[in-house]
C-alpha cells in the first residue's frame, strides 16, 4: 500500500526521477499509464490518445474492483489521475467524484490501507472540485464512524456544516441538512452514554451534579438540532425517533431538563407536524411514531384512532391494524364500529397475513357481534367486493387440508369465518367440520351451531 500512498498523496518534489508525469494544481503527482496501458490497440494500431488511454485505464480499474484485485486497482489508479488534466471541461468536472468513489473503495478494502491513508486521501479530494466537498465530508465521517472514531467524525461534520462557497451553497442544502442530522445523531449518542453513566451514580454523590450538568448540555444540543431539522421537508425517521426518545426518556430520568428545553407538548408538536404537515412526503412511520408516543402518554381513544386512521389508508396490512380494530370496536360511534369490520377484512386481503390466527379470531368473533347487532348490511358490503376471489384465496380445499395439518387452531377459526360467509356448503368448512379431533370436538359442535345461526347465505337454516 505504501506505493499507492506515496504516489497518490505526496507532492511531487523538484528532483523526482525523470519518469514522465503530470502535476496537478492540487500538488498531487500523476504518473502516466504503464506500458501495458499505452499499448491499447485500435484496428491494429497503437493508440496513445489521451482520451483513449484514460478510458482504457478506467476499464482496467473497474475490472480489478469487480475481481477484488485491490493492489492492481491501486496501481491503475495512479495513472487515472491524469483525467484531472483533460481538455474536455465536462470530463474534468466529473473526474473528482469518480476518483473519490474509486479511490475510497480501493482504500477501504486494500489489505495494507490504514485510517491515516484514507484520511489524507479524503482531505485532498475535498479540495478538488468544490461541489464534492460536502459529499466527501459526509462519507468520510461515516468511514470514521465505522472505525469507532466518533470524536473525529463529529469534528469532520462540524467543519463541513460551516462550509460555504458563494451562491453554490444553496444548491447543496439537502447535503448540509444531512450533515446536521448525522451530527445530531452523534450528539444523541454522546447524550445516551452520559445518561448511562448518570444512572450508575448515587444522587447524593458530588459527581452526580457534574454528570447531570454534562448530560443536560448534550440534551439541549441534541434537542435543538433535531427540532430545527424536522422543520425541513423530508423523511427523517432515524433522526425524529432519536429526538422523541430524547424527550420521552429524559422525562423519566431528568425532569428538570425537560422543563428547561422541551416537555411532552413539544415532543407531541414535533411528531404531529411530522405526521400531518403537507410539506413532508407521505410516510407511514410518522404516524407510527405519533401513535406510540400518544399511547405512552395515555391519550384518549379518539386521538389514538385519529393517529392510526391515516396509517390504515397507507398500509392497511400493518401489524398495528389489529390494535386499530380493537380501538374501533370499543368506540361508541357507529362509524367506528363499522370501520372495525372493514379493517379486519383489509388485513386479511394480504397474502402475508393469511396465517395470522389473531386476525381470523378477531374476524370470527366480530362477524358474530356485528350480525347479532343487526348489521347484516355491513358484512354484505365487505363480502360483496371479495366473494369472487376470497374463496380461492382463503377457503379452497387445498388450504383446508394444509391449514388443518399445520395449525388446527387456525383452521378452526378460518372454517368458522368461511361457514358464516359462504354457508355450510363451503369446501373449507365441510372439510374441517368432518375432522375428528378429541380436543376440538366440542368446538366443532359449537362451530356448526354458529354457522347455522349466523351464516349470511341462508340465515337460520
XYZ file of C-alpha atoms in Angstrom:
461
model
C 0.000 0.000 0.000
C 2.976 2.302 0.546
C 3.384 2.620 -3.215
C -0.187 3.820 -3.590
C 0.014 6.119 -0.585
C 3.236 7.753 -1.764
C 2.209 8.230 -5.375
C -1.348 9.191 -4.542
C -0.771 11.607 -1.712
C 2.688 13.141 -1.625
C 3.528 16.326 -3.569
C 5.972 15.781 -6.395
C 9.457 17.063 -5.499
C 11.511 19.058 -7.952
C 14.180 16.361 -8.175
C 11.878 13.425 -8.888
C 13.449 10.949 -11.309
C 12.838 11.542 -14.943
C 9.646 9.499 -15.158
C 7.134 11.212 -17.434
C 4.338 12.573 -15.261
C 1.774 15.317 -14.825
C 1.497 17.601 -11.806
C -1.906 18.951 -10.871
C -2.661 22.285 -9.284
C -3.605 20.333 -6.118
C 0.009 19.288 -5.670
C -0.630 15.605 -6.424
C 1.682 13.571 -8.621
C 0.069 11.755 -11.575
C 2.251 9.147 -13.340
C 1.315 8.290 -16.907
C -0.141 4.964 -17.872
C 2.150 1.987 -17.673
C 3.383 0.403 -20.846
C 0.628 -2.242 -20.951
C -1.951 0.593 -20.919
C -0.039 2.585 -23.547
C -0.244 -0.328 -25.907
C -4.032 -0.380 -26.224
C -4.676 -1.265 -29.853
C -7.385 0.011 -32.158
C -7.668 -1.521 -35.644
C -4.168 -2.958 -35.245
C -2.535 0.406 -34.464
C -1.189 1.624 -31.106
C -3.419 4.332 -29.706
C -1.829 6.904 -27.384
C -4.602 9.441 -27.488
C -5.292 10.963 -24.070
C -8.995 10.145 -24.017
C -8.404 6.593 -25.186
C -5.816 5.875 -22.515
C -7.870 7.290 -19.634
C -10.960 5.344 -20.777
C -8.891 2.186 -21.005
C -7.435 2.838 -17.567
C -10.919 3.292 -16.089
C -11.995 -0.041 -17.594
C -8.970 -1.776 -16.050
C -9.780 -0.254 -12.647
C -13.419 -1.346 -12.828
C -12.423 -4.876 -13.809
C -9.899 -5.051 -10.957
C -12.548 -3.843 -8.472
C -15.038 -6.453 -9.670
C -12.385 -9.135 -9.112
C -11.363 -7.652 -5.735
C -7.821 -7.159 -7.021
C -7.181 -4.157 -4.778
C -3.436 -3.814 -5.375
C -3.861 -3.940 -9.147
C -6.679 -1.392 -8.945
C -4.408 0.870 -6.866
C -1.662 0.675 -9.490
C -4.049 1.612 -12.281
C -5.456 4.371 -10.094
C -2.052 6.094 -10.089
C -2.367 6.709 -13.781
C -6.045 7.582 -13.844
C -5.382 10.855 -12.009
C -4.359 12.403 -15.318
C -8.108 12.725 -16.067
C -7.948 15.912 -13.957
C -5.898 17.455 -16.784
C -8.365 16.501 -19.515
C -9.014 19.268 -22.044
C -12.737 18.400 -22.011
C -14.215 20.595 -19.243
C -17.175 18.235 -18.665
C -14.848 15.308 -18.039
C -12.685 17.446 -15.819
C -15.660 18.465 -13.679
C -16.899 14.874 -13.357
C -13.439 13.485 -12.590
C -13.161 14.337 -8.851
C -16.331 12.409 -7.996
C -15.161 9.368 -9.995
C -11.702 9.481 -8.444
C -13.184 9.763 -4.953
C -15.541 6.805 -5.442
C -12.846 4.595 -6.947
C -10.091 5.672 -4.569
C -12.183 5.373 -1.403
C -13.374 1.916 -2.473
C -9.792 0.766 -3.010
C -8.575 2.262 0.265
C -11.479 0.758 2.197
C -10.705 -2.797 1.092
C -6.954 -2.758 0.430
C -5.261 -5.055 2.988
C -2.441 -2.556 3.588
C -4.635 0.507 3.861
C -4.878 2.499 7.092
C -7.172 5.130 8.575
C -4.386 7.714 8.206
C -4.063 6.987 4.477
C -7.815 7.234 3.978
C -7.956 10.496 5.957
C -5.193 12.078 3.887
C -6.831 10.989 0.635
C -10.228 12.327 1.751
C -8.767 15.677 2.847
C -7.004 16.091 -0.503
C -10.114 15.145 -2.505
C -12.317 17.617 -0.621
C -10.338 20.427 -2.183
C -10.508 19.111 -5.746
C -13.885 20.143 -7.140
C -15.820 22.424 -4.821
C -19.163 20.700 -5.291
C -17.849 17.402 -3.895
C -16.754 18.839 -0.552
C -19.934 18.017 1.381
C -20.440 14.571 -0.148
C -16.876 13.546 0.625
C -17.086 15.029 4.129
C -20.243 13.029 4.899
C -18.828 9.777 3.521
C -15.543 10.422 5.318
C -17.461 10.838 8.589
C -19.318 7.562 8.012
C -15.974 5.832 7.395
C -14.671 7.202 10.712
C -17.841 6.046 12.482
C -17.322 2.582 11.043
C -13.909 2.565 12.718
C -15.339 3.775 16.040
C -13.738 7.229 15.784
C -16.768 9.200 16.984
C -14.900 12.354 18.044
C -13.074 12.576 14.711
C -16.325 12.015 12.816
C -18.037 14.748 14.840
C -15.209 17.223 14.144
C -15.377 16.324 10.466
C -19.111 17.030 10.355
C -18.715 20.292 12.297
C -16.224 21.534 9.712
C -18.495 20.513 6.840
C -21.526 22.127 8.491
C -19.928 25.563 8.187
C -18.901 25.067 4.526
C -19.882 27.903 2.221
C -18.870 28.722 -1.305
C -20.664 31.705 -2.818
C -24.069 31.013 -4.325
C -23.374 27.337 -4.818
C -24.064 26.545 -1.167
C -27.835 26.855 -1.696
C -27.815 24.009 -4.243
C -26.338 21.697 -1.597
C -28.849 22.498 1.135
C -30.008 18.877 1.302
C -26.466 17.678 1.968
C -25.990 20.304 4.664
C -29.231 19.092 6.286
C -27.962 15.515 6.196
C -24.667 16.545 7.746
C -26.511 18.381 10.520
C -28.696 15.309 11.031
C -25.750 12.960 11.441
C -24.051 15.440 13.721
C -27.227 15.430 15.818
C -27.167 11.634 15.949
C -23.614 11.734 17.273
C -24.715 14.232 19.933
C -27.577 11.889 20.799
C -25.113 9.007 21.108
C -22.977 11.075 23.493
C -26.080 12.027 25.476
C -27.078 8.353 25.756
C -23.646 7.436 27.089
C -23.791 10.218 29.667
C -27.282 9.152 30.668
C -25.950 5.630 31.231
C -23.103 6.999 33.329
C -25.561 9.101 35.345
C -27.750 6.087 36.110
C -24.792 4.390 37.808
C -24.171 7.286 40.212
C -25.739 7.948 43.585
C -27.820 11.142 43.584
C -26.072 12.217 46.783
C -22.661 11.823 45.160
C -20.880 15.069 44.224
C -20.076 13.585 40.782
C -23.814 13.257 40.122
C -24.290 17.020 39.765
C -21.353 17.311 37.352
C -22.572 14.364 35.267
C -26.144 15.649 35.210
C -24.994 19.089 34.043
C -22.919 17.477 31.277
C -25.901 15.379 30.264
C -28.076 18.466 30.250
C -25.685 20.276 27.883
C -25.796 17.425 25.392
C -29.579 17.055 25.749
C -30.056 20.680 24.879
C -27.752 20.500 21.848
C -29.381 17.310 20.587
C -32.931 18.591 21.009
C -32.225 21.894 19.306
C -30.507 20.143 16.419
C -33.363 17.706 15.752
C -36.077 20.276 16.437
C -34.640 22.501 13.689
C -34.094 19.555 11.368
C -37.662 18.240 11.376
C -38.910 21.601 10.133
C -37.278 20.731 6.789
C -39.462 18.618 4.441
C -38.122 15.087 4.035
C -38.159 11.600 5.558
C -36.141 11.976 8.768
C -37.222 8.774 10.553
C -33.963 7.880 12.345
C -33.464 11.459 13.479
C -37.068 12.122 14.536
C -37.113 8.877 16.523
C -33.964 9.907 18.363
C -35.399 13.336 19.177
C -38.607 11.896 20.591
C -36.756 9.256 22.617
C -34.578 12.051 23.923
C -37.625 13.900 25.226
C -39.548 10.840 26.450
C -36.667 9.201 28.299
C -35.451 12.394 29.868
C -38.985 12.826 31.235
C -38.457 9.704 33.336
C -34.831 10.284 34.283
C -34.296 14.009 34.386
C -37.489 16.063 34.623
C -35.687 19.355 35.226
C -34.050 19.080 31.808
C -37.439 18.597 30.151
C -38.824 21.662 31.904
C -35.937 23.692 30.564
C -35.562 22.558 26.947
C -38.740 20.736 25.888
C -41.703 18.997 27.519
C -44.238 16.450 26.310
C -46.160 19.155 24.477
C -43.044 19.977 22.492
C -42.453 16.349 21.559
C -46.101 15.939 20.571
C -45.950 19.038 18.412
C -42.853 17.776 16.568
C -44.457 14.397 15.881
C -47.791 15.906 14.864
C -46.101 18.232 12.391
C -44.053 15.356 11.016
C -47.181 13.249 10.515
C -49.630 15.832 9.160
C -47.652 18.698 7.612
C -48.280 18.615 3.853
C -44.731 19.831 3.198
C -43.470 16.383 4.184
C -43.805 13.335 1.898
C -46.305 10.670 2.921
C -44.563 8.462 5.470
C -46.208 5.598 7.446
C -43.560 5.773 10.168
C -44.573 9.323 11.039
C -47.989 8.063 12.150
C -46.494 5.059 13.946
C -44.171 7.319 15.977
C -47.042 9.643 16.833
C -49.338 6.773 17.839
C -46.717 5.116 20.054
C -45.987 8.448 21.738
C -49.690 9.139 22.362
C -50.143 5.601 23.677
C -47.296 6.033 26.164
C -48.888 9.308 27.158
C -52.230 7.508 27.732
C -54.016 9.808 25.283
C -57.819 9.495 24.795
C -59.081 6.790 22.434
C -60.221 9.372 19.877
C -56.663 10.672 19.479
C -55.263 7.149 19.132
C -57.866 6.312 16.476
C -57.066 9.509 14.603
C -53.335 8.692 14.596
C -53.914 5.190 13.188
C -56.601 6.119 10.676
C -54.139 7.563 8.167
C -51.742 4.672 8.702
C -54.630 2.356 7.755
C -55.087 4.257 4.496
C -51.367 3.986 3.702
C -50.563 0.461 4.971
C -53.798 -1.496 5.630
C -51.828 -4.663 6.431
C -49.626 -3.119 9.143
C -49.428 -5.089 12.407
C -50.904 -2.113 14.279
C -54.168 -2.598 12.371
C -55.297 -5.280 14.828
C -54.762 -2.765 17.611
C -56.652 -0.219 15.492
C -59.528 -2.698 15.205
C -59.671 -3.125 18.994
C -59.844 0.647 19.489
C -62.598 1.000 16.883
C -64.821 -1.803 18.151
C -64.798 -0.282 21.667
C -65.887 3.091 20.359
C -69.389 4.430 20.958
C -69.563 5.752 17.402
C -71.311 3.525 14.868
C -68.992 4.685 12.060
C -66.021 3.453 14.090
C -67.592 0.057 14.742
C -68.346 -0.279 11.046
C -64.748 0.656 10.196
C -63.556 -2.011 12.660
C -65.042 -4.689 10.388
C -63.549 -3.092 7.273
C -60.100 -3.041 8.894
C -60.155 -6.800 9.591
C -61.166 -7.653 6.046
C -58.477 -5.267 4.817
C -55.753 -7.003 6.838
C -56.720 -10.444 5.512
C -56.696 -9.209 1.912
C -52.900 -9.506 2.014
C -51.025 -12.753 1.437
C -48.610 -12.007 4.280
C -51.492 -12.054 6.769
C -53.277 -15.247 5.702
C -51.755 -17.254 8.582
C -52.413 -14.601 11.212
C -54.554 -16.527 13.670
C -55.301 -13.408 15.742
C -56.813 -11.678 12.709
C -59.019 -14.715 11.994
C -60.079 -14.958 15.649
C -61.000 -11.273 15.654
C -62.939 -11.610 12.397
C -64.841 -14.723 13.540
C -65.831 -13.025 16.788
C -66.646 -9.644 15.256
C -68.754 -11.141 12.462
C -70.983 -12.711 15.120
C -71.156 -9.476 17.114
C -71.992 -7.475 14.002
C -74.739 -9.864 12.908
C -76.143 -10.025 16.454
C -76.289 -6.225 16.326
C -78.461 -6.421 13.182
C -75.785 -5.022 10.883
C -76.006 -7.608 8.109
C -75.547 -4.803 5.561
C -72.050 -4.055 6.932
C -70.965 -7.662 6.393
C -72.550 -7.863 2.937
C -70.801 -4.660 1.847
C -67.378 -6.064 2.730
C -68.122 -9.521 1.375
C -69.603 -8.421 -1.969
C -66.257 -6.966 -3.078
C -64.441 -10.185 -2.099
C -66.787 -13.069 -2.827
C -65.246 -13.630 -6.275
C -61.695 -14.139 -5.035
C -61.588 -14.882 -1.280
C -62.992 -18.453 -1.707
C -59.923 -19.485 -3.765
C -57.548 -17.213 -1.881
C -58.506 -18.423 1.613
C -61.107 -21.182 1.548
C -60.087 -23.751 -1.071
C -59.928 -27.497 -0.404
C -56.139 -27.259 -0.706
C -55.914 -24.673 2.072
C -58.309 -26.671 4.263
C -56.003 -29.716 4.166
C -52.849 -27.628 4.509
C -54.147 -25.496 7.408
C -55.500 -28.492 9.310
C -52.138 -30.224 9.007
C -50.060 -27.190 10.029
C -52.246 -25.372 12.586
C -55.549 -26.824 13.703
C -56.468 -23.761 15.775
C -56.043 -21.550 12.702
C -58.083 -23.965 10.580
C -60.924 -23.870 13.108
C -61.116 -20.047 13.100
C -60.976 -19.894 9.298
C -63.641 -22.593 8.985
C -65.974 -20.596 11.212
C -65.468 -17.465 9.073
C -65.868 -19.497 5.861
C -69.113 -21.017 7.130
C -70.559 -17.618 8.073
C -69.640 -16.034 4.731
C -70.202 -18.965 2.337
C -72.594 -21.254 4.231
C -72.177 -24.867 5.311
C -71.663 -25.965 1.718
C -68.247 -24.258 1.586
C -65.470 -26.787 0.809
C -63.215 -25.410 3.562
C -65.952 -25.577 6.200
C -67.047 -29.076 5.159
C -63.506 -30.486 5.291
C -62.699 -29.027 8.710
C -66.073 -29.841 10.257
C -65.674 -33.536 9.324
C -62.328 -33.885 11.086
C -62.434 -35.940 14.257
C -60.227 -34.310 16.874
C -60.717 -35.105 20.552
C -59.616 -31.711 21.857
C -61.623 -29.735 19.301
C -64.711 -31.949 19.305
C -66.777 -29.582 21.462
C -65.592 -26.555 19.493
C -66.584 -28.276 16.233
C -70.128 -28.795 17.537
C -70.288 -25.171 18.586
C -68.915 -24.037 15.209
C -71.647 -25.905 13.332
C -74.337 -24.284 15.501
C -72.861 -20.826 14.982
C -72.685 -21.272 11.213
C -76.263 -22.476 11.140
C -77.356 -19.429 13.146
C -75.239 -16.679 11.598
C -74.366 -17.600 8.011
C -75.304 -14.848 5.587
C -76.105 -17.198 2.691
C -79.158 -18.933 4.172
C -79.776 -17.295 7.566
C -81.459 -19.584 10.092
C -81.134 -22.811 8.035
